Structure formats: C-alpha cells, structure tokens
C-alpha positions as YAML, in Angstrom:
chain: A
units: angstrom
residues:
- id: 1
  name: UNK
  ca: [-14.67, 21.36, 12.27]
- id: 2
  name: UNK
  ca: [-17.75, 23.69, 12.35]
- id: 3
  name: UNK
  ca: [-18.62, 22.43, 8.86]
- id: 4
  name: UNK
  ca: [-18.58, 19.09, 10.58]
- id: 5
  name: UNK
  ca: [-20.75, 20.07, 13.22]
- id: 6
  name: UNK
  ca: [-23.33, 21.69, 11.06]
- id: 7
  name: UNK
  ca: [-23.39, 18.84, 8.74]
- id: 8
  name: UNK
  ca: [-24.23, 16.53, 11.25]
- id: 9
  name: UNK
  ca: [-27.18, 19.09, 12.98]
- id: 10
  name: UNK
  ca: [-28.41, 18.78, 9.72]
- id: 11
  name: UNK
  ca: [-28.62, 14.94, 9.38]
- id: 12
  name: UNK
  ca: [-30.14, 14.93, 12.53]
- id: 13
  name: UNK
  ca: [-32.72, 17.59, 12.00]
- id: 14
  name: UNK
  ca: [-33.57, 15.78, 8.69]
- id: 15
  name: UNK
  ca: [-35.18, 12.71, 11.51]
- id: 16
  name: UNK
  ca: [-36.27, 15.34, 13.82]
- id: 17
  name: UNK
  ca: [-38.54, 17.07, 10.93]
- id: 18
  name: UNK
  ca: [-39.97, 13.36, 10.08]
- id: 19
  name: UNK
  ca: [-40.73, 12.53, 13.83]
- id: 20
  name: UNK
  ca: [-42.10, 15.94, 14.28]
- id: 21
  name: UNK
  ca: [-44.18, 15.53, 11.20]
- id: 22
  name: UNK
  ca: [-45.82, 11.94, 12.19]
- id: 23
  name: UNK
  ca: [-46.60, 13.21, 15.81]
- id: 24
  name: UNK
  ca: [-48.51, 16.14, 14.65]
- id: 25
  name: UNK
  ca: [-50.52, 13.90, 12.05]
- id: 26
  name: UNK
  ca: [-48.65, 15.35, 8.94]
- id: 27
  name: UNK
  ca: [-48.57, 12.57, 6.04]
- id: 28
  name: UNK
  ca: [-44.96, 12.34, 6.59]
- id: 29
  name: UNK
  ca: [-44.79, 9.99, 3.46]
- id: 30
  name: UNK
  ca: [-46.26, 12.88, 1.31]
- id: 31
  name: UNK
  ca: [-43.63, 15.40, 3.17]
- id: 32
  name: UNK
  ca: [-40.64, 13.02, 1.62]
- id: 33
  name: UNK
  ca: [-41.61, 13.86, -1.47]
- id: 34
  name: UNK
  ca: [-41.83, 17.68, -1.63]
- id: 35
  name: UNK
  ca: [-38.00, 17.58, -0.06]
- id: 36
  name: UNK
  ca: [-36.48, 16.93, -3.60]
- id: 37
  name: UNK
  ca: [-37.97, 19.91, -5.68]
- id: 38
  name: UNK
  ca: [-36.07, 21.96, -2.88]
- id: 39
  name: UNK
  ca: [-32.90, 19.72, -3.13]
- id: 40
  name: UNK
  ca: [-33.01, 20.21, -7.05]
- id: 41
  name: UNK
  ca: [-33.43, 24.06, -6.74]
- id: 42
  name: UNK
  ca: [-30.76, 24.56, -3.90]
- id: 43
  name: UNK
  ca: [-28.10, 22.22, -6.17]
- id: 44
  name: UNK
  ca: [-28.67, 24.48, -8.92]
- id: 45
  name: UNK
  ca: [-28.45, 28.37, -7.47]
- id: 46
  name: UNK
  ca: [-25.89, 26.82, -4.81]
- id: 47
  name: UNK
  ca: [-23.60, 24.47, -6.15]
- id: 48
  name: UNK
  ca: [-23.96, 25.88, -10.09]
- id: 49
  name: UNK
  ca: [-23.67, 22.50, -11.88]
- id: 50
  name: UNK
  ca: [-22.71, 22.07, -15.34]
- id: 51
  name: UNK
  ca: [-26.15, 21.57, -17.28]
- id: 52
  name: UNK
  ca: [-25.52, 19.01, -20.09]
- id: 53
  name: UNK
  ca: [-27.16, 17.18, -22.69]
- id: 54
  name: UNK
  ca: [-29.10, 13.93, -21.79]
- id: 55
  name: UNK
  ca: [-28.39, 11.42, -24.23]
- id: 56
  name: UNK
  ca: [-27.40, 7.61, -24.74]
- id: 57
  name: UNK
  ca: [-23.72, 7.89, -23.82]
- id: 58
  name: UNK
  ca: [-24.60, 9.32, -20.24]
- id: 59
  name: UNK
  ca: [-24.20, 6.27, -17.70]
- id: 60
  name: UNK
  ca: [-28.07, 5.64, -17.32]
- id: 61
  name: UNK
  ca: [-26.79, 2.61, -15.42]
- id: 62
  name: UNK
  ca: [-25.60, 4.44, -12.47]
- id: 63
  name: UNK
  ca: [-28.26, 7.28, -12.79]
- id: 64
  name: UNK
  ca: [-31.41, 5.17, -12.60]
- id: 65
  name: UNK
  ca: [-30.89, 3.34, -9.89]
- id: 66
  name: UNK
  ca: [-29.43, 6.44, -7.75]
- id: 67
  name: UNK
  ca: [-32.80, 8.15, -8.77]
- id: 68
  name: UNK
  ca: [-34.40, 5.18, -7.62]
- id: 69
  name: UNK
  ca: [-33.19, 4.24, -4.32]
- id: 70
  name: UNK
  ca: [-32.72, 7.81, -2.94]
- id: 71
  name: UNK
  ca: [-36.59, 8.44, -2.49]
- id: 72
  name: UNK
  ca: [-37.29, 4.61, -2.01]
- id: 73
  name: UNK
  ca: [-34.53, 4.57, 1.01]
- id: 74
  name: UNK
  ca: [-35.75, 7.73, 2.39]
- id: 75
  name: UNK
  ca: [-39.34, 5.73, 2.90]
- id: 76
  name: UNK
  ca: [-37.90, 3.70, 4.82]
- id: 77
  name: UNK
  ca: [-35.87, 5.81, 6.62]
- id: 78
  name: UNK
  ca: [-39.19, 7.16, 7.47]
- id: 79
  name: UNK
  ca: [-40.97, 4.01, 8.55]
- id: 80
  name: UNK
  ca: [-37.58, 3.32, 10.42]
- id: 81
  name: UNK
  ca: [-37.94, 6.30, 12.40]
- id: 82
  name: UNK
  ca: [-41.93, 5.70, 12.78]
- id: 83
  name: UNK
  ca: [-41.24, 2.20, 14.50]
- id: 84
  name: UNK
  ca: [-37.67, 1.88, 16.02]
- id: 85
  name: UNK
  ca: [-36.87, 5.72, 16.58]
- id: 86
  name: UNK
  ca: [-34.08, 7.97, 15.85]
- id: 87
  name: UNK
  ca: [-31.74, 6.22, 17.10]
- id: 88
  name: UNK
  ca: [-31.56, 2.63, 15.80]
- id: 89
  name: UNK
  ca: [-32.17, 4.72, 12.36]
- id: 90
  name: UNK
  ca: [-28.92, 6.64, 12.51]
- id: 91
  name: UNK
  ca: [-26.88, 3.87, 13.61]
- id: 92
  name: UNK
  ca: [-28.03, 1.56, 10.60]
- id: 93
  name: UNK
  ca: [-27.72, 4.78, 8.22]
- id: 94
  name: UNK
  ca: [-23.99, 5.71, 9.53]
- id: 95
  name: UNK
  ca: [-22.70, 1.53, 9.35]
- id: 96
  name: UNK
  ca: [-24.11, 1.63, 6.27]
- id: 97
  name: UNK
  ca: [-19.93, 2.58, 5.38]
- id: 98
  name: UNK
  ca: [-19.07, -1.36, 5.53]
- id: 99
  name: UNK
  ca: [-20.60, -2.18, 2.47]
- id: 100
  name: UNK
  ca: [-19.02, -0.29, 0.13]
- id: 101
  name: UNK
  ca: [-15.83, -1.34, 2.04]
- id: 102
  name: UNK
  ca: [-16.93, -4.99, 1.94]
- id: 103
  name: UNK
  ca: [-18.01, -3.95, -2.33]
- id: 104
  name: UNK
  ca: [-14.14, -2.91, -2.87]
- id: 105
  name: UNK
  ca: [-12.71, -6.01, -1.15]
- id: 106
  name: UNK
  ca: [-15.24, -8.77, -2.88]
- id: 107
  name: UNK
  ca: [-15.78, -7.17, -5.90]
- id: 108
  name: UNK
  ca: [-13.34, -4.54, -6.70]
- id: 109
  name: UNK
  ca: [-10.07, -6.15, -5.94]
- id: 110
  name: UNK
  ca: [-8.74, -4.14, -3.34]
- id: 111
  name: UNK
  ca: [-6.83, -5.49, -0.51]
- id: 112
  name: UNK
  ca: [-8.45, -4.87, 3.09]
- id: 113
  name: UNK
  ca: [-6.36, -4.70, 6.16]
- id: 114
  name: UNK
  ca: [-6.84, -6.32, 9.48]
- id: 115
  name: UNK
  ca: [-8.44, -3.62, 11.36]
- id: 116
  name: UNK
  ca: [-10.86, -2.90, 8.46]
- id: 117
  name: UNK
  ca: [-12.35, -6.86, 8.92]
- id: 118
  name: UNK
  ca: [-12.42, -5.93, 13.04]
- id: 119
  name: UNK
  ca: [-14.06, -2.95, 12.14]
- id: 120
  name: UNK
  ca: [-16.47, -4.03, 9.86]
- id: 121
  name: UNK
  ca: [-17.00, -7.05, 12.38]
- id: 122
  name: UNK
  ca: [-17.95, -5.07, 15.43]
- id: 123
  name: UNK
  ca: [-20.10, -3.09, 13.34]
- id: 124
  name: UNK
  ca: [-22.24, -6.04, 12.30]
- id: 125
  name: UNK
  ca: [-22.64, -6.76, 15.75]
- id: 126
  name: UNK
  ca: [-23.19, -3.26, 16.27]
- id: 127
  name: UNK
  ca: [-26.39, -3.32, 13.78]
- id: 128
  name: UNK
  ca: [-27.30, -6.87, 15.39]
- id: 129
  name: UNK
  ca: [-27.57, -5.01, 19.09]
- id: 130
  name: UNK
  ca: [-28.71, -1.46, 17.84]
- id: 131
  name: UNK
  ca: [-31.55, -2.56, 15.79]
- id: 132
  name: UNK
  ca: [-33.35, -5.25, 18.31]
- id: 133
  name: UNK
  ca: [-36.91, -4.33, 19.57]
- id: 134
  name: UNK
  ca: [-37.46, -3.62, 23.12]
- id: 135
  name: UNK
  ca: [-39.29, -6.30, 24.42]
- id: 136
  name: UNK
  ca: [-42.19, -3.89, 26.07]
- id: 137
  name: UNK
  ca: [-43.36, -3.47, 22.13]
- id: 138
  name: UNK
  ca: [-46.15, -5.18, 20.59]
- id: 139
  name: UNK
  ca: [-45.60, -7.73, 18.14]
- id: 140
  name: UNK
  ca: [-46.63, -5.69, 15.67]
- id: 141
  name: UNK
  ca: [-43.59, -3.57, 16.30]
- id: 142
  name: UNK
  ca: [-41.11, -5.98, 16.11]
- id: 143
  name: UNK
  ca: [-42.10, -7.07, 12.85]
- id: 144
  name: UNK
  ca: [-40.42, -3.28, 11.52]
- id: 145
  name: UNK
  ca: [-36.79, -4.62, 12.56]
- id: 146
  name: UNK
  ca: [-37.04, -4.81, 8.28]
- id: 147
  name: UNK
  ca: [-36.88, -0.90, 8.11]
- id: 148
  name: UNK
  ca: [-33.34, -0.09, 9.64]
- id: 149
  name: UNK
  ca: [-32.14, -2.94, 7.79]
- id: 150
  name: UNK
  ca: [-33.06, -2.11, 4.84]
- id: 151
  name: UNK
  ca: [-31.46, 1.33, 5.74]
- id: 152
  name: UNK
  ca: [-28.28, -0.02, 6.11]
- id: 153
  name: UNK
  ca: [-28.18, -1.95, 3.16]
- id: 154
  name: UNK
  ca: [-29.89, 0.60, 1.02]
- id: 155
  name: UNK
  ca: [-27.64, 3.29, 1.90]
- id: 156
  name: UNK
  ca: [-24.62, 1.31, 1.52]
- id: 157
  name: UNK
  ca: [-25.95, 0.79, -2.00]
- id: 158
  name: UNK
  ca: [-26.41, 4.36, -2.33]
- id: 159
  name: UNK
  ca: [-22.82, 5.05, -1.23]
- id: 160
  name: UNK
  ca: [-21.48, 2.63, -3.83]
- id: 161
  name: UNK
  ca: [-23.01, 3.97, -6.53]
- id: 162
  name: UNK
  ca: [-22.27, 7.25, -5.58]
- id: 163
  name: UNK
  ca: [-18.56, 6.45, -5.27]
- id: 164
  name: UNK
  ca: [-18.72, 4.98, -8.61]
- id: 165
  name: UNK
  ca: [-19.99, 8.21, -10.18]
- id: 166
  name: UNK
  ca: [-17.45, 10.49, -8.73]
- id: 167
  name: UNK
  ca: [-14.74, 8.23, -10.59]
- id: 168
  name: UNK
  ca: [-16.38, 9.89, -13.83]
- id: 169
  name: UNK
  ca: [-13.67, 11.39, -16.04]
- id: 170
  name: UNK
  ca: [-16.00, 13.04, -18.64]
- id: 171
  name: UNK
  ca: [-18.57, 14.60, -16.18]
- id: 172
  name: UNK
  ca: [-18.52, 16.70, -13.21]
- id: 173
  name: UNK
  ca: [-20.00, 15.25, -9.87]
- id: 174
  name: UNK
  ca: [-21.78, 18.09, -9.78]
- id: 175
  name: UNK
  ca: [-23.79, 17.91, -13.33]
- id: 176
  name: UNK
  ca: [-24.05, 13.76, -12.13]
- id: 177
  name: UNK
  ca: [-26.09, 15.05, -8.79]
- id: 178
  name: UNK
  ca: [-28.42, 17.25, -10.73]
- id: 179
  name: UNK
  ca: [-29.47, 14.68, -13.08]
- id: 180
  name: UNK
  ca: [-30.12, 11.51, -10.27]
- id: 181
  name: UNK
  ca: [-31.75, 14.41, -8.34]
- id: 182
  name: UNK
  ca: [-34.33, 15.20, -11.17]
- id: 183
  name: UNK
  ca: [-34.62, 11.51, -11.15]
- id: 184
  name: UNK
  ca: [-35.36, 11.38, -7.83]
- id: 185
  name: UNK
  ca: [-37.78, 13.79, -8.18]
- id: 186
  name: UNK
  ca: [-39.52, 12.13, -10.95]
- id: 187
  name: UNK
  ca: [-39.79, 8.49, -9.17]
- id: 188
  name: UNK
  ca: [-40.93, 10.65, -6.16]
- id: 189
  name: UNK
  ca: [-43.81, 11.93, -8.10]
- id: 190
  name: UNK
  ca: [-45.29, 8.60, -9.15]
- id: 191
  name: UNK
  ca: [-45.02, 7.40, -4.87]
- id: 192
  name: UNK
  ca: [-47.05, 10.92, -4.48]
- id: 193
  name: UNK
  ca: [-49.48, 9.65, -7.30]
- id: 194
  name: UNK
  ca: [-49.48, 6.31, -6.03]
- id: 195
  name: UNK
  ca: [-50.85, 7.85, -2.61]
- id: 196
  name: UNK
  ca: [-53.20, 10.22, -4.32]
- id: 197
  name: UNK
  ca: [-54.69, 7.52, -6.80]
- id: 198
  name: UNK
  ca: [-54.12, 3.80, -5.87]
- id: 199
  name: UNK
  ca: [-54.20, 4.79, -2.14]
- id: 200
  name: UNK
  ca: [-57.09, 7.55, -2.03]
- id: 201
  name: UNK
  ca: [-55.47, 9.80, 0.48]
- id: 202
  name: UNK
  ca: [-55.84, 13.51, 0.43]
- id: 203
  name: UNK
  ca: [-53.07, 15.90, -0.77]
- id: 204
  name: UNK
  ca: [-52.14, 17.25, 2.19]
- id: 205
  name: UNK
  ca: [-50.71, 21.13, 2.13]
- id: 206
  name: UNK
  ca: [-48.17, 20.85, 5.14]
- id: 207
  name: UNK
  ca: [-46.67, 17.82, 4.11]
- id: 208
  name: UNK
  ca: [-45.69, 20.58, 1.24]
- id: 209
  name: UNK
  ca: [-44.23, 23.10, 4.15]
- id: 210
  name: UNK
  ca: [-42.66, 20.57, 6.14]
- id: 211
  name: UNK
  ca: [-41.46, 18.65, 3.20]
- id: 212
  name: UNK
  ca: [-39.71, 21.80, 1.57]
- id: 213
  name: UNK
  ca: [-37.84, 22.39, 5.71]
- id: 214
  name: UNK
  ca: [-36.79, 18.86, 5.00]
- id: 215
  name: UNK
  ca: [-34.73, 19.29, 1.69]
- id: 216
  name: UNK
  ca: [-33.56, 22.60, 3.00]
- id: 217
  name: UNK
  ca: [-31.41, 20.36, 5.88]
- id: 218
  name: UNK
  ca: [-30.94, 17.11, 3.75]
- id: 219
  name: UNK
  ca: [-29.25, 19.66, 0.88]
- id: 220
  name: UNK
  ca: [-27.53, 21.67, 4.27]
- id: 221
  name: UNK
  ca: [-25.98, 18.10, 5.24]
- id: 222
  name: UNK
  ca: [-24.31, 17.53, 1.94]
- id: 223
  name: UNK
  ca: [-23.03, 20.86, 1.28]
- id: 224
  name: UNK
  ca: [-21.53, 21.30, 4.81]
- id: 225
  name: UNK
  ca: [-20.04, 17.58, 4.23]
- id: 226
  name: UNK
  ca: [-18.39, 19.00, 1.10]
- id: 227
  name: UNK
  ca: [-17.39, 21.92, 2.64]
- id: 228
  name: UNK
  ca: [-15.73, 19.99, 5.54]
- id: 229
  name: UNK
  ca: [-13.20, 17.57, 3.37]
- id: 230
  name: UNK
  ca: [-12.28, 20.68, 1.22]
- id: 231
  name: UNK
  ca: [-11.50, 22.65, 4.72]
- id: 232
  name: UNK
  ca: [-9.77, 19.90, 5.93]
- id: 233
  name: UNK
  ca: [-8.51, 17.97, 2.25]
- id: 234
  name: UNK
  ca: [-5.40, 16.28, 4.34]
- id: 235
  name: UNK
  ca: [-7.55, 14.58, 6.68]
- id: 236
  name: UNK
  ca: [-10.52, 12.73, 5.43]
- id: 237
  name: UNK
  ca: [-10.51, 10.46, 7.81]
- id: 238
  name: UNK
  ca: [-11.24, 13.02, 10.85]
- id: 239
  name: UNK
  ca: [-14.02, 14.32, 8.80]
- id: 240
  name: UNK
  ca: [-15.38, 11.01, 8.27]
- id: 241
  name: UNK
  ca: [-15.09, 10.00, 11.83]
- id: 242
  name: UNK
  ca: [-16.13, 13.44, 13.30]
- id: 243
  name: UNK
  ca: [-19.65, 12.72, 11.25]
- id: 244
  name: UNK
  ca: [-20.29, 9.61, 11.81]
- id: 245
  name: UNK
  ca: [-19.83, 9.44, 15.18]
- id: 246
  name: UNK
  ca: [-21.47, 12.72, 15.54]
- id: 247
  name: UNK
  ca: [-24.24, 11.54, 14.32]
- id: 248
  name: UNK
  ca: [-24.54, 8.39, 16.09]
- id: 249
  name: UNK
  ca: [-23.71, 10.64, 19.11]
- id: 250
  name: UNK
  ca: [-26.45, 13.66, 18.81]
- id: 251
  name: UNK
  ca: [-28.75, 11.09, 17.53]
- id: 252
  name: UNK
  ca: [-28.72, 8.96, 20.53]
- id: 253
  name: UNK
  ca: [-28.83, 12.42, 22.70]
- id: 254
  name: UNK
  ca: [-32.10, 13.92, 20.79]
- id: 255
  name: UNK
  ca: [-33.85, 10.54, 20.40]
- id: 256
  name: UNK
  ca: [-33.28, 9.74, 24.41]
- id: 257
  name: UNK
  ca: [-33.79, 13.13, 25.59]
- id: 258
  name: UNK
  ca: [-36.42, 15.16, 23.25]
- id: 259
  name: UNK
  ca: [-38.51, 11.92, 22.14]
- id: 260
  name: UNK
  ca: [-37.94, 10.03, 25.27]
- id: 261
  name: UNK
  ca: [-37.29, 6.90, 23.04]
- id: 262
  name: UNK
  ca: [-36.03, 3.96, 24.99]
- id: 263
  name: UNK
  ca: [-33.53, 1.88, 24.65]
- id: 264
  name: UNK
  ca: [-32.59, -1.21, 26.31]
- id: 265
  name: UNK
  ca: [-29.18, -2.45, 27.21]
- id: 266
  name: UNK
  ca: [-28.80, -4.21, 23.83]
- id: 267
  name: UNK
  ca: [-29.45, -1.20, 22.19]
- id: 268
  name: UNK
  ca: [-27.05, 1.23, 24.41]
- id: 269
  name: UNK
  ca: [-24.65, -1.31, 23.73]
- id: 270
  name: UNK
  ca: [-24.98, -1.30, 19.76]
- id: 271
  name: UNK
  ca: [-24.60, 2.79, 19.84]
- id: 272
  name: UNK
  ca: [-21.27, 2.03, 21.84]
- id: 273
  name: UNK
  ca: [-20.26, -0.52, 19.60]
- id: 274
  name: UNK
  ca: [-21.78, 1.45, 16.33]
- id: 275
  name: UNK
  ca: [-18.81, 4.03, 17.64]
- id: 276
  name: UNK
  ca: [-15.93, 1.90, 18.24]
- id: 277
  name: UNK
  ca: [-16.22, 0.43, 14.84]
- id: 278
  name: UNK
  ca: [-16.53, 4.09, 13.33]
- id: 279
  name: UNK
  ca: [-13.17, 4.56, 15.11]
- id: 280
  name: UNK
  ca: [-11.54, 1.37, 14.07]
- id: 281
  name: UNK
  ca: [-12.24, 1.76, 10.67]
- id: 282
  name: UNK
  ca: [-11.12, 5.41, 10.29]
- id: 283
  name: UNK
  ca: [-8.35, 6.12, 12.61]
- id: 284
  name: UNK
  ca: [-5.97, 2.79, 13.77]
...
C-alpha cells in the first residue's frame, strides 16, 4: 500500500503546485505546459517504451484525441482549482470512474449490477453537492461551476480512451503513452503560442521551473499507480478504492487546512457521498 499512498501524494501535490503557482502570480496556464516535456522524458529513461514507427495503421483515432484532451483537461483542471478549490476539483476528477462504467453498459454491452447503478447514483449526487458554489462568492464565481464539470466529464473521456488503448494486441501500452504524450506535448505548444501571440503575454521563466515540478509528480502518480496493481495484481479493487478515496480524503484535508478553502454543508456532504460511492462501486 505505500505505492498507493505515494501515488495519491502525488495527485495531490500536482493541485498543490497549481494553487501555489497562481498565489505567487506564476502564469500557471504557461506552467501546464512545460509539465509534458518532463512527462515525455521521465516515460522514456523510466518506463523504456518500445519506440516504433508512426505510420497509417497506428490507431490515430484513439491517439489524437488522448493528445488532445490531456492538456485541454488539465486547463481546466487549472481554472477548476483557480475558482472552486482543491477540493471540489478532486472529487469531480476521482467520479470521473462512472463514465466509463456508464460507456461499457450503454455502449459496450456489458451487463451492470445493482450496486454499480447505486453507486454510480450517489455519485451523481455526489458531483451535484460537491461542486455547488458557496453562496458568500460573487456571481462571477459561480459562473466557474463549468470547470469541475467539465473535469469530470473530460476525465472520464480520458479514462475511456485510455482503457480502449490498453486492449491493443499489436502495441505495448507503453509505446501507446509515449506517442499521445508527444501529442500532448505538441497541442500544448500551440496553447503556449496561443498565449505568446494571440494573447500578448510574456514568456514567463518560472512557469518553466514550476511547470517541470509539476510533470515530475503528475509522471510520480502514474508510475506509483502502476506500481501499486502489479504489487497487489489480485486485488485491483483495493488499489482502486485506496486511491480514490485517498485522494478525495487528503484533498479535502490540504484544501481545508493549508488553503483554508471553505466548504459549506453541501459541499462536506458531496466529499462524504463522493466516498461512499467510491466504496459501493469497488468493494460490495
């Protein structure tokens, strides 16, 4: 379980490093964007993929996207944590597991059991409680209820697709996650020349630093993960409910305590609820 527990100081340090960022004026936009040239150099001393040929046959239709939505999502993961905090942001990114459930069962044929439908029904009302504006918050504010939402769907997306490329008889995951990765970094690039260009701002030099911190913990998250189901390969589903609700959990902790976000008692109850549907899904 240390793997666990490392993976999930990692997801959390991954919002810590953006909040950190944004209160100490770094262009924590520009920062998301120097995090994948570390990702892509980490996945290729750490995890040693296969490097193969790009060509036709590869499944651009999985690839693109991925490369897509990874640095897209992780905007709004930012803006997320910029308006609602830390924690609303890891609830909506850890519930984000229903969809692919929900993708399987509409889509995908697969038969769904009671307990999965209770799960995935508390943890709609889980994103419904966790996400809702305090009412002390300008109107302004309120209007960003859009971010974690688009979290949750985003990253359920994500998950999908990801699922879908691990089924992949004729290429290793491994060689997969390089490639969407050096698509990431290349949509990533055109957002930083967006900013540079259409938006005038100034390159700023720590959003390099902080940014390369950043893909040092996001790539720490999804090797420990890894590491975690192969220490533990007869019991996925503690793994999966150790980080989830581990992050949920520290989440809540460092976003209450270190950022003195507040939540009201619609919110405290989503985080509950965010964890009981974690736990139905996984373990009954």
């Amino acid at each position: 379980m240390l793997f666990v527990l490392i993976s999930v100081l990692c997801s959390v340090t991954v919002a810590v490093i953006i909040k950190i960022a944004r209160e100490k004026g770094v262009n924590y936009l520009q920062l998301l964007v120097w995090n994948y040239p570390v990702a892509l150099l980490m996945t290729y001393f750490v995890l040693k993929p296969e490097l193969i040929a790009w060509n036709s046959s590869l499944p651009w239709g999985l690839y693109i996207p991925l490369g897509f939505l990874l640095p897209t999502i992780f905007i709004c993961i930012a803006m997320s944590i910029r308006y609602g905090g830390i924690v609303k942001t890891e609830v909506a990114q850890r519930l984000s597991l229903f969809i692919p459930l929900l993708a399987a069962f509409l889509f995908m044929g697969e038969k769904i059991v009671p307990k999965n439908l209770i799960g995935i029904g508390v943890g709609l009302l889980a994103i419904v409680f966790s996400i809702g504006w305090n009412k002390q918050n300008t109107s302004n504010e309120r209007n960003y209820w859009i971010f974690p939402l688009m979290v949750f769907v985003g990253m359920g997306i994500i998950d999908i697709l990801f699922k879908q490329i691990a089924l992949l008889a004729n290429i290793t995951y491994m060689s997969s996650l390089w490639i969407v990765f050096v698509l990431a970094l290349g949509f990533a690039l055109l957002f930083l020349c967006y900013l540079l260009f259409i938006k005038k701002q100034a390159l700023d030099v720590r959003a390099v630093a902080y940014g390369g911190v950043l893909g040092l913990f996001n790539f720490g998250n999804i090797v420990f993960y890894m590491k975690a189901h192969k220490a533990l390969p007869e019991n996925p589903s503690l793994v999966f409910t150790a980080m989830n609700i581990g992050v949920i959990s520290v989440g809540a902790l460092v976003g209450v305590l270190l950022f003195r976000e507040k939540l009201s008692n619609y919110n405290k109850i989503g985080v509950l609820l965010a964890i009981i549907s974690v736990l139905l899904i996984a373990l009954l």
